[in-house]
Coordinates of C-alpha atoms in Angstrom, one line a residue:
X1 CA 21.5 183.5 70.8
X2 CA 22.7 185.6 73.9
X3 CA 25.2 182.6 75.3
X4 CA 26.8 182.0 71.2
X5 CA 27.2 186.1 71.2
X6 CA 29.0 186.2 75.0
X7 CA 31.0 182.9 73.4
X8 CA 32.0 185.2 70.4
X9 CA 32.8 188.2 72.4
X10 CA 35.6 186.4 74.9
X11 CA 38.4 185.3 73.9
X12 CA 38.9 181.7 74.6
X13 CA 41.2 182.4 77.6
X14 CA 38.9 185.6 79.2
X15 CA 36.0 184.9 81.4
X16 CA 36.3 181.2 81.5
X17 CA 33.9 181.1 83.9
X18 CA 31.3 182.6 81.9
X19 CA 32.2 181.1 78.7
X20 CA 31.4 177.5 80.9
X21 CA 28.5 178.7 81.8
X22 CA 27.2 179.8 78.4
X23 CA 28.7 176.9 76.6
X24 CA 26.9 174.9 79.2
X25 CA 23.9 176.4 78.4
X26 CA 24.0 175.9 75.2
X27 CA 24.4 172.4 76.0
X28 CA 28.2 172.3 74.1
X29 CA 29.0 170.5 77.3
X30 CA 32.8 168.9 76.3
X31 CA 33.8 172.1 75.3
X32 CA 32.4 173.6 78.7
X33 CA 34.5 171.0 80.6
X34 CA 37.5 172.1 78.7
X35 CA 36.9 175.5 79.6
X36 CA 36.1 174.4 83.4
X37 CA 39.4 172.6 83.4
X38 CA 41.3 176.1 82.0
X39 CA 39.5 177.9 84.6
X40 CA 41.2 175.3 87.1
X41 CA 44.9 175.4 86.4
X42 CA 44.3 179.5 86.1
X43 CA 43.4 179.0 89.8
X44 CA 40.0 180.0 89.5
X45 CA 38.0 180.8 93.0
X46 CA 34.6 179.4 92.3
X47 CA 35.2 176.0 90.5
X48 CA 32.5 174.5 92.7
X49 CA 30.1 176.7 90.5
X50 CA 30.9 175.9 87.3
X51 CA 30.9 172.5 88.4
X52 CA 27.4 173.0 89.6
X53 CA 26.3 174.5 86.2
X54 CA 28.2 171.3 84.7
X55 CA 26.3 168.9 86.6
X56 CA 22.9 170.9 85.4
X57 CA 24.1 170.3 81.8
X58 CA 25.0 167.1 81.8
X59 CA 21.4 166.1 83.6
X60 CA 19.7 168.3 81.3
X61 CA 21.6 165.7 78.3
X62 CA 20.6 162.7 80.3
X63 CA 23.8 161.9 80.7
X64 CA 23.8 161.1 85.0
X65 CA 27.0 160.0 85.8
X66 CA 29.0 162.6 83.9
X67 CA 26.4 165.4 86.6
X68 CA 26.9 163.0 89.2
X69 CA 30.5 163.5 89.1
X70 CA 30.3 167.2 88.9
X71 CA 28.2 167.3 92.1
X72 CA 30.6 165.4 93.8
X73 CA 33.4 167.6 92.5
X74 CA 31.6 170.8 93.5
X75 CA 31.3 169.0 96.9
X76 CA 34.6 168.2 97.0
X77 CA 36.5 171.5 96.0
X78 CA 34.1 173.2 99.1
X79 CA 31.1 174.5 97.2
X80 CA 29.4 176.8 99.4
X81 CA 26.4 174.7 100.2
X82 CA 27.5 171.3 99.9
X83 CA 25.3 169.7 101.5
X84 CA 22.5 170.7 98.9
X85 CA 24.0 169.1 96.2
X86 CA 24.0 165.9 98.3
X87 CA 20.1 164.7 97.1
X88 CA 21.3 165.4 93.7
X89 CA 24.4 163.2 93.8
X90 CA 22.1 160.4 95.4
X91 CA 19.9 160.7 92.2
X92 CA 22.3 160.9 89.8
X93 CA 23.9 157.4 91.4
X94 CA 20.9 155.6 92.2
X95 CA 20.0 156.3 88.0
X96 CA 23.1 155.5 86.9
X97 CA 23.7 151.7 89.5
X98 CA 26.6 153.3 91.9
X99 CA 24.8 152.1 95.2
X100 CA 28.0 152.8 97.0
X101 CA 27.6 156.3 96.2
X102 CA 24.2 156.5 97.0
X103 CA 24.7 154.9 100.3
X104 CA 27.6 157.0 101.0
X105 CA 25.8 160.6 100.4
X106 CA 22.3 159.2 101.0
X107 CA 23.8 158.0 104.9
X108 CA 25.3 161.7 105.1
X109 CA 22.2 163.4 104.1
X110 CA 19.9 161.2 106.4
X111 CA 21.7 162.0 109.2
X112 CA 21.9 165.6 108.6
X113 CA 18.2 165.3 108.5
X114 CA 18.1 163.3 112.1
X115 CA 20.1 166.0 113.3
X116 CA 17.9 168.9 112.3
X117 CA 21.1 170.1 110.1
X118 CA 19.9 170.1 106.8
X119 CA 15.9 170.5 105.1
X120 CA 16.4 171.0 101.6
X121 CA 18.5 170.6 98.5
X122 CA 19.1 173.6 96.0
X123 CA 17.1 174.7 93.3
X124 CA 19.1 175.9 90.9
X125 CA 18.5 178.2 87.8
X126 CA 19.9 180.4 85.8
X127 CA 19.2 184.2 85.3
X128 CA 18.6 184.3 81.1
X129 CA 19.8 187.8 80.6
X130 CA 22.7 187.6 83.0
X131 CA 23.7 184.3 83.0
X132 CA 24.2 183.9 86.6
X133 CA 24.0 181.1 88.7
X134 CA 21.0 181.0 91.6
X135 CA 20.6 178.4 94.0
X136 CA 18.0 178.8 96.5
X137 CA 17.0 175.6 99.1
X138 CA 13.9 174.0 98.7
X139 CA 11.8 171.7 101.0
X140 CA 13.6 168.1 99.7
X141 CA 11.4 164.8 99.2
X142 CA 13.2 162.8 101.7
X143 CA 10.5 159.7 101.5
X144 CA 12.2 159.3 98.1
X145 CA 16.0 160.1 99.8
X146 CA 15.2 157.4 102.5
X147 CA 13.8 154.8 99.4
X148 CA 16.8 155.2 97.0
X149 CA 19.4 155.2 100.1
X150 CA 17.5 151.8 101.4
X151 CA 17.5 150.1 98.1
X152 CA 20.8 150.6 97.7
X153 CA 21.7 149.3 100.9
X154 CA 20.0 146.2 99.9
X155 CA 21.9 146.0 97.0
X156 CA 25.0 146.5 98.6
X157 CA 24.0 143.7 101.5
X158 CA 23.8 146.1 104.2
X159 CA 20.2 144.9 105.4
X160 CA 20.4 146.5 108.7
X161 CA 20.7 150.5 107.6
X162 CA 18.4 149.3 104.4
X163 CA 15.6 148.5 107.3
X164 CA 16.7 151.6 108.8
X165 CA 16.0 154.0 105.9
X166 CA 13.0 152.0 104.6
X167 CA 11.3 152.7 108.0
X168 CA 12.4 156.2 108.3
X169 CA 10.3 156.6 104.6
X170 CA 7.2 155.1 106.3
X171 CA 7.3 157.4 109.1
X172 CA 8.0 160.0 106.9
X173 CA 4.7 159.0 104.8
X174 CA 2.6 159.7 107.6

């Protein structure tokens, strides 16, 4: 009821980021993405958040490759913290069949990981009474990073990385 009352009180140009988020949250999702998209061409500064918010909706309907590509979107327009959203994107991929995608974030991520760069992916929620977006890292299951990553190199024929990733999981397991 607070997100429909925040809807009625904007007009539909004002606070577009809001009005994403609370559409989102109300899981009116097209009509968030419309209102994502007018927040673009006004030249809005934080379209990697309402992209983020997006990508929670659209998991939150089940619907994976619509989130996956508003993770990589977020990722793309220099979201803050990209790199969290990186598990996420592999996920989203690995659910929906794009083993290219989860190869190509799930190498990134992997190697961010080798290099001591990167321990955790974003937990994200939303404050009820505000509406605001938190993200906070938290300690990422990387045995299942390393499995998705590996099977979709083997679907993808790269059998040499697949071996890679499948091992780092065992040592992982220990």
């Amino acid at each position: 009821e607070m997100y429909t009352q925040l809807i009625e009180r904007t007009g539909e140009n004002e606070y577009l980021l809001n009005r994403t988020y609370c559409l989102t949250n109300l899981g009116r999702l097209q009509e968030a993405e419309a209102d994502r998209d007018r927040y673009a061409q006004a030249g809005g500064k934080e379209l990697g958040s309402a992209d983020v918010m997006l990508g929670i909706g659209w998991v939150r309907a089940k619907e994976y490759a619509a989130a996956d590509d508003c993770f990589v979107r977020a990722i793309d327009e220099n979201y803050a913290d990209p790199e969290s959203l990186y598990y996420y994107v592999v996920l989203c991929a690995y659910v929906t069949g794009n083993f290219e995608r989860v190869c190509t974030y799930g190498d990134q991520l992997i190697d961010r990981i080798r290099q001591g760069s990167e321990s955790g992916t974003a937990d994200i929620t939303v404050e009820r009474t505000t509406g605001r977006l938190n993200i906070a890292l938290v300690k990422m299951d990387s045995a299942s990073l390393y499995l998705m990553t590996g099977a979709s190199h083997i679907r993808t024929g790269n059998y040499e990385r697949a071996t890679d990733c499948l091992t780092s999981c065992l040592a992982e397991d220990r």
